[in-house]
C-alpha positions as semicolon CSV with decimal commas, in nm:
position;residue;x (nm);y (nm);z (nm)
1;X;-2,362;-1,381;-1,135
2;X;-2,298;-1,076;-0,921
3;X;-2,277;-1,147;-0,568
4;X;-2,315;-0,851;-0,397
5;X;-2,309;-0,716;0,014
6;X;-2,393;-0,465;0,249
7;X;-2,146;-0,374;0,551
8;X;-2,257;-0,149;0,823
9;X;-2,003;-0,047;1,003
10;X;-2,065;0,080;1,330
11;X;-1,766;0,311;1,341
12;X;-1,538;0,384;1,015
13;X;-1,202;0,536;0,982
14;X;-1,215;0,646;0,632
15;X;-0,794;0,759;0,634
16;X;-0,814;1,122;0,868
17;X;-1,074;1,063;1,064
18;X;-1,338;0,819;1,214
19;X;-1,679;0,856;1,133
20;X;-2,041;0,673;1,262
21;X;-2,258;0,506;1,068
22;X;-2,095;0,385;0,779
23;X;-2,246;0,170;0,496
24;X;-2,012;-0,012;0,242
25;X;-2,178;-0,166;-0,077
26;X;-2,015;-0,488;-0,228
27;X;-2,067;-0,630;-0,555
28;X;-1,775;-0,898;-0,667
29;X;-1,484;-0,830;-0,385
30;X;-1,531;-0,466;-0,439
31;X;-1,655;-0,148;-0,295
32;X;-1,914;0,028;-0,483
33;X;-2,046;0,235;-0,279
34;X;-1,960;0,380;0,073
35;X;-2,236;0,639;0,232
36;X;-2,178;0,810;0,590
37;X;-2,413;0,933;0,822
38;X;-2,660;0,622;0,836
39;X;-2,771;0,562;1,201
40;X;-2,877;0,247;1,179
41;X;-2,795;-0,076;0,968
42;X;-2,972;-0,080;0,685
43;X;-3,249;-0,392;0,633
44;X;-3,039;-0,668;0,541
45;X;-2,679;-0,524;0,639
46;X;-2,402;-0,741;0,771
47;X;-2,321;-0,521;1,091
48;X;-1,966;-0,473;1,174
49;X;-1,950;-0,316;1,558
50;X;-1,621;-0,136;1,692
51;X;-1,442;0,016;1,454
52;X;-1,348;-0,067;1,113
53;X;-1,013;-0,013;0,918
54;X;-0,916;-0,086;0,620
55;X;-0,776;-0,446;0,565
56;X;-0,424;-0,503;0,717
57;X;-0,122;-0,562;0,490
58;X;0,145;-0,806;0,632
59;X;0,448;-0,645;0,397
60;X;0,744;-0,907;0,468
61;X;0,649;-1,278;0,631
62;X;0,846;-1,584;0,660
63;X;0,559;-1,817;0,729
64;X;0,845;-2,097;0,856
65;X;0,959;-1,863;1,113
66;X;0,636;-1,933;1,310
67;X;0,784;-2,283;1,428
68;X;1,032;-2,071;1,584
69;X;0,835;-1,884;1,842
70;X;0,905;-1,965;2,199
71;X;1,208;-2,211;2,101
72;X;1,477;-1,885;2,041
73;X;1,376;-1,708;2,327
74;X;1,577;-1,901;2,543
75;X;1,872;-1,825;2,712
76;X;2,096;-1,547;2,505
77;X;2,253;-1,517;2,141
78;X;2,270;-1,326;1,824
79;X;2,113;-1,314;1,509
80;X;2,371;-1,535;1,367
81;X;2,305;-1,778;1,633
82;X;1,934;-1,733;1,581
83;X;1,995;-1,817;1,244
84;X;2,149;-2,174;1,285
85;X;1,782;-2,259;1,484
86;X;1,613;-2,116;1,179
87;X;1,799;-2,345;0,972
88;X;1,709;-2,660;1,166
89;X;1,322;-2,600;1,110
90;X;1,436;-2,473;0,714
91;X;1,634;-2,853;0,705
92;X;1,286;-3,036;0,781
93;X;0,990;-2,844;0,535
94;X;0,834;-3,007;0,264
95;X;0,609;-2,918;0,018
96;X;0,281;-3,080;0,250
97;X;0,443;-2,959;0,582
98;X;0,482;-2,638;0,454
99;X;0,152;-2,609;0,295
100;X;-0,001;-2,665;0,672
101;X;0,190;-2,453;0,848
102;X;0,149;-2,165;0,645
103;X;-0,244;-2,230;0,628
104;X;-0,209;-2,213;1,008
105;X;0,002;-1,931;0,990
106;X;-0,205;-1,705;0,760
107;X;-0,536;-1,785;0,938
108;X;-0,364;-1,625;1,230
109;X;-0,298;-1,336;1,050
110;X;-0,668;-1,349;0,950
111;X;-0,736;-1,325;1,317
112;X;-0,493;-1,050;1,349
113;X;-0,680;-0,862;1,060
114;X;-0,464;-0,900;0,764
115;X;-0,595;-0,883;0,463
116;X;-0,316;-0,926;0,266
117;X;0,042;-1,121;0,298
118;X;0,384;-1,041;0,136
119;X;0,550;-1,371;0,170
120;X;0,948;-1,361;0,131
121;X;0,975;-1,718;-0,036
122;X;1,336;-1,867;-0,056
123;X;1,336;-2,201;0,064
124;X;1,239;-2,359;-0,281
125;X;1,409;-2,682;-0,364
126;X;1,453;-3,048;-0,139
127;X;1,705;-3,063;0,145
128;X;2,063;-3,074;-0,090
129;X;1,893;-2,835;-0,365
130;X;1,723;-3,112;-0,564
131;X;1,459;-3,028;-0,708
132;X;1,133;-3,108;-0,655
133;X;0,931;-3,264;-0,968
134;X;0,731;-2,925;-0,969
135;X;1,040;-2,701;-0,910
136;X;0,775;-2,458;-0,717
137;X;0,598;-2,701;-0,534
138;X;0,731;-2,482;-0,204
139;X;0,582;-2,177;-0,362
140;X;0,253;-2,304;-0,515
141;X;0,177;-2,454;-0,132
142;X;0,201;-2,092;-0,003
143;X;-0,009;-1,976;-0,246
144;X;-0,216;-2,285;-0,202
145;X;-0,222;-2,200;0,206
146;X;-0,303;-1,813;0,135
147;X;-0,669;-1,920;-0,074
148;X;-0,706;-2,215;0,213
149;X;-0,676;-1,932;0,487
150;X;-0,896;-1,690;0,297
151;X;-0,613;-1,395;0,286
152;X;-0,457;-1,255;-0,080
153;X;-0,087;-1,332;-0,073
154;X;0,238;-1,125;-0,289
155;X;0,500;-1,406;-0,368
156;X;0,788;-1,267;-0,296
157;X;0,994;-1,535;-0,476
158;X;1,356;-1,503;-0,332
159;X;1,733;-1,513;-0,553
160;X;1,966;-1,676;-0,229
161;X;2,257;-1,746;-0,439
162;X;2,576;-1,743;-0,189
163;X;2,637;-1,760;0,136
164;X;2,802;-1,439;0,225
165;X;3,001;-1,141;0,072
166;X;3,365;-1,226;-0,104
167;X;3,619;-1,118;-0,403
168;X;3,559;-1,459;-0,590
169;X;3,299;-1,442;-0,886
170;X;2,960;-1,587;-0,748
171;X;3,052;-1,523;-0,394
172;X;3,086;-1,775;-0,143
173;X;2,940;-2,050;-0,223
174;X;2,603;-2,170;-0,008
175;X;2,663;-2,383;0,282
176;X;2,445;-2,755;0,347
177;X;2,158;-2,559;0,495
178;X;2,153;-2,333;0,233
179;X;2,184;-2,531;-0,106
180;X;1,782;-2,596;-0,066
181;X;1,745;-2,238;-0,135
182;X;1,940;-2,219;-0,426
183;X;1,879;-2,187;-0,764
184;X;2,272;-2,169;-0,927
185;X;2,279;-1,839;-1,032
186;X;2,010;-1,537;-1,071
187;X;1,921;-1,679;-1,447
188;X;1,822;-2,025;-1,323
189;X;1,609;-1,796;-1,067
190;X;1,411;-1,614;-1,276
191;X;1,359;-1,914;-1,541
192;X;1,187;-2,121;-1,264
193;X;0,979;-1,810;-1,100
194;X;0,884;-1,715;-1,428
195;X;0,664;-2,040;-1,453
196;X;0,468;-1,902;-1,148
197;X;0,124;-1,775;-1,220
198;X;-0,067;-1,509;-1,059
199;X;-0,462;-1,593;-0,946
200;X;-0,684;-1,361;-0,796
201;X;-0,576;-1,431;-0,443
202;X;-0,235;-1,403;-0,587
203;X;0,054;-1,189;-0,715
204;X;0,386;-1,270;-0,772
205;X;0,706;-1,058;-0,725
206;X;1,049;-1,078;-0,661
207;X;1,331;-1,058;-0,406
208;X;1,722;-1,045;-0,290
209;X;1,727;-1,196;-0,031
210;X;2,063;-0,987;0,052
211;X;2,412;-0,845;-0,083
212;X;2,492;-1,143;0,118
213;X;2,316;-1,373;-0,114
214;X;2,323;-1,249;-0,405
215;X;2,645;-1,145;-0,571
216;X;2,681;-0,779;-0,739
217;X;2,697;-0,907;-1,072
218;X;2,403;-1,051;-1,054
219;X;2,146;-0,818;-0,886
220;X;2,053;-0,635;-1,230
221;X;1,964;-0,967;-1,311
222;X;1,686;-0,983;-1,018
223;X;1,612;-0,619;-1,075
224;X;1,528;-0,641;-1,467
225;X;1,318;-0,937;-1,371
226;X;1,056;-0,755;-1,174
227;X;1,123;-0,425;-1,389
228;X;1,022;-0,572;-1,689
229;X;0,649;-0,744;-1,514
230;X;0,668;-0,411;-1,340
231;X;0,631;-0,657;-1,002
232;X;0,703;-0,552;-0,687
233;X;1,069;-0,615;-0,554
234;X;1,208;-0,666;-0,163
235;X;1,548;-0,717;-0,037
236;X;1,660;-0,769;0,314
237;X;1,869;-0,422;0,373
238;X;2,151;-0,332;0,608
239;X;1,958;-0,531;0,903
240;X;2,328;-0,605;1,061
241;X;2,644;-0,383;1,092
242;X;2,850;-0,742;0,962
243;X;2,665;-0,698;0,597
244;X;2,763;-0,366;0,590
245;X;3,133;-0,450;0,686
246;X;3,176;-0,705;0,422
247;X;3,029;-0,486;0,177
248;X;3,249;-0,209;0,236
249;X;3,622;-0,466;0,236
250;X;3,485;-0,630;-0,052
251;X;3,327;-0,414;-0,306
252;X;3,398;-0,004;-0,065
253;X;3,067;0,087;-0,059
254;X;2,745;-0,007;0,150
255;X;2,474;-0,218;0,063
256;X;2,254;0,057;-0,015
257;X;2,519;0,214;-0,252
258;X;2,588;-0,139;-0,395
259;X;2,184;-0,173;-0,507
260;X;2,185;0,164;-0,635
261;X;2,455;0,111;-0,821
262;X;2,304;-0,229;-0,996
263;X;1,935;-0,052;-1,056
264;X;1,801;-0,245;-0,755
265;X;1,643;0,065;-0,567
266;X;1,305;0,247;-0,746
267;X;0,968;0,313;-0,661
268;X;0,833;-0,040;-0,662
269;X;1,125;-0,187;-0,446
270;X;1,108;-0,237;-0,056
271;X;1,375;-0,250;0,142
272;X;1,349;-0,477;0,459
273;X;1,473;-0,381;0,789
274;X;1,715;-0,045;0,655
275;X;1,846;-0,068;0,974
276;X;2,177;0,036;1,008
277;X;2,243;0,307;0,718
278;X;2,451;0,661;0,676
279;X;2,293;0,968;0,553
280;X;2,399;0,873;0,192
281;X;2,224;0,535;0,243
282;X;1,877;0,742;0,308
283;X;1,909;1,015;0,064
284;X;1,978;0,710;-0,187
285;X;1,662;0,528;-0,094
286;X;1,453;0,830;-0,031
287;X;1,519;0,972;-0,359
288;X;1,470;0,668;-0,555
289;X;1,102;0,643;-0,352
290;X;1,242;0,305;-0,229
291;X;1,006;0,160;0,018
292;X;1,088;0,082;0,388
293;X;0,950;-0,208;0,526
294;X;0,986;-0,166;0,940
295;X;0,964;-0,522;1,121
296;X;1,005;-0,365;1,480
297;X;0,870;-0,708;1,684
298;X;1,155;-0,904;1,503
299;X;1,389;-0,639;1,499
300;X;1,359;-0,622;1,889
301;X;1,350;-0,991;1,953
302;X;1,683;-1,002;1,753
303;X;1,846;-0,719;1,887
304;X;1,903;-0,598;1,580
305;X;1,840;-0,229;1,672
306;X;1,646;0,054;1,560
307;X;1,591;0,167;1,192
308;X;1,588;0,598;1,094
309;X;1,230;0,542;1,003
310;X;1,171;0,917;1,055
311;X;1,465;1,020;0,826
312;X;1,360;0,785;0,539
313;X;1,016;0,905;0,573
314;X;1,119;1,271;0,519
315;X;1,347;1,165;0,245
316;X;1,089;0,995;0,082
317;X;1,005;0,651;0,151
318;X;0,713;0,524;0,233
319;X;0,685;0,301;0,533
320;X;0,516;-0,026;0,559
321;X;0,516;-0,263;0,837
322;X;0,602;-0,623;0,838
323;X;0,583;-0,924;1,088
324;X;0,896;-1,093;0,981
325;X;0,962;-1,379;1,211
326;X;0,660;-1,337;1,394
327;X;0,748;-1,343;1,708
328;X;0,427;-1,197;1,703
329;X;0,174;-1,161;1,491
330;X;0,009;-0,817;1,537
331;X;-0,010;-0,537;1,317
332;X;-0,133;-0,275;1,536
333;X;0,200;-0,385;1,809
334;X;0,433;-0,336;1,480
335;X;0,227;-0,015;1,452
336;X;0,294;0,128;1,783
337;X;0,604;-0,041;1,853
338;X;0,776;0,168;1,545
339;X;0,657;0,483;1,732
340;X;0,731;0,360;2,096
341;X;1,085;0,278;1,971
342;X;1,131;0,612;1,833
343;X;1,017;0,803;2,109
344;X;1,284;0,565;2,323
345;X;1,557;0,634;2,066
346;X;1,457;1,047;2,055
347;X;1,350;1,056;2,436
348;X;1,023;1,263;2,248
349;X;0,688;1,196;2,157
350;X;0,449;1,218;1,863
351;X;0,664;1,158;1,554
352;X;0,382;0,973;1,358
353;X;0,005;1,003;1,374
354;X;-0,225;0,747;1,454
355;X;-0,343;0,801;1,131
356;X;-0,034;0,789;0,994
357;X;0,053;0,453;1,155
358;X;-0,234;0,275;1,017
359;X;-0,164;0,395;0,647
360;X;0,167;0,230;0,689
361;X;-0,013;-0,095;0,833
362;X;-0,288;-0,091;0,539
363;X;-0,256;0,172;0,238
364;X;0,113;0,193;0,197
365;X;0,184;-0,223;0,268
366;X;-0,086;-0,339;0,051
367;X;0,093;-0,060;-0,225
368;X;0,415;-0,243;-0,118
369;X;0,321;-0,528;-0,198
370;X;0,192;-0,467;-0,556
371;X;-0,190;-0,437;-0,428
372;X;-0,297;-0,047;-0,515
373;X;-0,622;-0,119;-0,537
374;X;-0,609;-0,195;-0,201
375;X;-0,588;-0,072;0,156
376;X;-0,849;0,176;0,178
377;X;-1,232;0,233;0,228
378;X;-1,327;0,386;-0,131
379;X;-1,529;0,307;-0,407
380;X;-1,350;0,090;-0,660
381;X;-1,142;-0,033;-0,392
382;X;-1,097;-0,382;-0,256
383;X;-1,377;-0,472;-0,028
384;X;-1,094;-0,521;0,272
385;X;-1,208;-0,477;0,623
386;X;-1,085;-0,524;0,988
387;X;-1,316;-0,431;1,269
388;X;-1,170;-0,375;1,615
389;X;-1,381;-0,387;1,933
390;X;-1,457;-0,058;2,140
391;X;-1,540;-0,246;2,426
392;X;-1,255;-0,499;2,514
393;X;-1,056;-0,455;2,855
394;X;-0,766;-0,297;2,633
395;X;-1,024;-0,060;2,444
396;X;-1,317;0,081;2,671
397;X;-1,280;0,443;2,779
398;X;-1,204;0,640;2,521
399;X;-1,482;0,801;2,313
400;X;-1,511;0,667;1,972
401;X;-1,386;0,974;1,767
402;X;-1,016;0,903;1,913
403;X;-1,130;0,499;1,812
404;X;-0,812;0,506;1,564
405;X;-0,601;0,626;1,871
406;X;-0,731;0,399;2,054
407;X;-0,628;0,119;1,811
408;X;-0,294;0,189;1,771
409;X;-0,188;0,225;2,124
410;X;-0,383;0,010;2,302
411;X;-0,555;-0,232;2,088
412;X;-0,400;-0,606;1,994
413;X;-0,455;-0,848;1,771
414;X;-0,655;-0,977;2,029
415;X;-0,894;-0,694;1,983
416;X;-1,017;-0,810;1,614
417;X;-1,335;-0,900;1,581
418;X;-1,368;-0,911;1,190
419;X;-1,192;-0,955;0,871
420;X;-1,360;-0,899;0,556
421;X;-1,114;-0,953;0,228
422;X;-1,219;-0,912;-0,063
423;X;-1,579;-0,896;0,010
424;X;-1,559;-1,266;0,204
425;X;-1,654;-1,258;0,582
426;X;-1,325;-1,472;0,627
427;X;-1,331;-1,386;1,051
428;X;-1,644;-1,356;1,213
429;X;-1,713;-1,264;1,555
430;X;-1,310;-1,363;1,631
431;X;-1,361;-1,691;1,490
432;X;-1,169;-1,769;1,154
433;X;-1,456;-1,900;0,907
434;X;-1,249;-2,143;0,707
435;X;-0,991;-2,324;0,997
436;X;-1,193;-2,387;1,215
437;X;-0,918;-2,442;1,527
438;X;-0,635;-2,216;1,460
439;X;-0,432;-2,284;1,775
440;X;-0,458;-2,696;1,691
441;X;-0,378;-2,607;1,350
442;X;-0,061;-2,460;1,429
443;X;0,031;-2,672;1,729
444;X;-0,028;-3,002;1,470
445;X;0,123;-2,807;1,198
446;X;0,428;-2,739;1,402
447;X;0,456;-3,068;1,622
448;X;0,564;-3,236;1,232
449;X;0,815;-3,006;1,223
450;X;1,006;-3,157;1,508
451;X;0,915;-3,579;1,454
């Protein structure tokens, strides 16, 4: 039976510019029809006031990392002594713990007007790398906690092999904390994520976690993987200068060179991060059509500096925005912040439309993230929507033709007041339709975490 729905949507930005009176026609999760210039909601209509985007993509997530918020904000450190806290919440998931957490998590992200979730999956196995009786019980409760929060969710199912860059075969070998997200080598990987299936909620793809974590000899491995289910493929890239010192005394070339070199980079691989690269690095990626994935809020919080997401634009690769360790969860901050941190690094302003901005939070993540038929307001696309309020402390003044301006650099999460996906009213009014109490979910969810 075809279930079908009418959205009006007050105000529309339909990719260059915003337009009133909007009507979008559902039938089955997608749009059918979209009609502009109608003044008023048609009888029947679900209205949608403020202004509506296209559903947000989250494009690289650790859903574990949310435990971490508030906890490594204290007092000073690196990202390598960040890391050692991360490990201490890693130490403590299982498959139910993590299966609540990231139902908690991804309602937020419902609330933040995210549609869609790449999740960059690695901790797969029991504390000591045993495995579970399902070896992807971890997995199957993220994909379990995506349909429980009402969002569509890209496995990114991670190879973590080693535990840093060295001239033995195999690399170094991975440490306690690390043997849970092991598989043994990049074969054993890709028998046991080739048992995952997709659903409609669902995709699967693949990742490196690193050239730290994966050894060179077996990154064609990975790559052939997704090449040959023609999934989507991430890797965390060049996010600290130490990678890209042990990749040049071990193997004399940078990471970027390294995946090149191995057939990592290509049109459906993302690169996380691409932080700290040469101009060979981004005429490598940009020629290949490699995705960027820019994670600014993390990339702050961890100091880890700021990526040439101007120069791998003009190269050629197309920009998506991620959460990471959410330190926040807010696509319209990562949005602006990429800009703001630009125009700090460039002391000018205006290197990205506002326009252009929210194609890298919607169109180009969802595309990231193996989801073309998502991320914009067209017939035969996704039904995916994400109404922000005009009218909010943050959002009143400005008329509502500069509504997408107004989004990206003033609007917060805060400022959603509906998320459609797929056709499903999954936030209505701000409330999340599904979990019901998102702050107790998360507070419960992470309170296990520490018993």
């Amino acid at each position: 039976m075809t279930t079908r729905t009418t959205y009006w949507l007050e105000h529309a930005w339909l990719d260059t510019n915003v337009e009133p009176g909007v009507t979008v026609e559902v039938a089955d999760g997608r749009i059918t029809a979209v009609r502009t210039e109608v003044p008023v909601p048609p009888p029947g209509a679900e209205v949608l006031r403020g202004l509506t985007l296209p559903g947000l993509a989250n494009a690289h997530s650790h859903a574990f990392h949310r435990a971490l918020r508030g906890t490594v904000q204290v007092g000073s450190g690196t990202f390598w002594t960040w890391r050692e806290l991360m490990y201490s919440v890693a130490d403590k998931l299982t498959p139910d713990t993590y299966h609540a957490l990231a139902r908690a998590v991804y309602a937020e992200m419902a609330l933040a007007g995210v549609a869609c979730v790449g999740e960059f999956h690695y901790v797969h196995h029991a504390p000591g790398g045993t495995r579970y009786t399902d070896p992807n019980a971890m997995g199957e409760a993220l994909i379990a906690a995506a349909a429980d929060a009402g969002i569509r969710i890209t496995l990114l199912d991670t190879a973590y092999l080693s535990s840093g860059i060295s001239t033995r075969r195999g690399g170094e070998p991975p440490d306690t904390h690390q043997l849970r997200f092991s598989d043994g080598s990049a074969q054993a990987w890709a028998e046991r994520c080739s048992v995952l299936k997709e659903r409609d909620h669902a995709r699967i793809g693949a990742a490196i976690h690193s050239v730290r974590a994966v050894p060179a000899e077996q990154l064609a491995t990975v790559a052939g993987w997704a090449e040959e289910r023609r999934a989507p493929l991430h890797v965390h890239l060049s996010e600290q200068t130490a990678e890209n010192d042990a990749c040049l005394a071990v193997h004399g070339v940078t990471p970027t060179r390294l995946l090149a070199d191995h057939g990592v980079l290509g049109p459906r691989t993302t690169g996380v991060h691409n932080t700290h690269l040469t101009d060979e690095d981004i005429a490598l990626l940009g020629g290949s059509r490699t995705g960027t994935c820019m994670c600014p809020t993390t990339e702050r919080d961890l100091a880890d500096g700021i990526g040439p997401a101007v120069a791998l634009q003009r190269a050629g690769s197309p920009l998506s925005l991620g959460s990471d360790s959410h330190a926040v969860i807010d696509l319209l901050e990562e949005a602006r912040a990429m800009e703001l941190n630009e125009r700090l690094r460039t002391r000018t302003r205006g290197h990205w439309t506002a326009a252009a901005l929210l194609r890298a939070a919607s169109a180009d993540g969802h595309a990231a993230l193996g989801w073309d038929d998502a991320g914009t307001i067209e017939t035969g696309m996704l039904a995916d929507l994400t109404t922000i309020a005009l009218d909010s402390v943050r959002t009143a003044g400005p008329v509502p033709r500069l509504g997408a301006e107004a989004a990206v650099f003033a609007a917060t999460a805060a400022d959603v007041r509906h998320t459609v996906v797929a056709g499903r009213h999954v936030v209505r009014d701000g409330a999340h339709t599904l979990v019901p109490d998102v702050p107790t979910a998360l507070a419960d969810a992470i309170d296990a975490l520490r018993a």
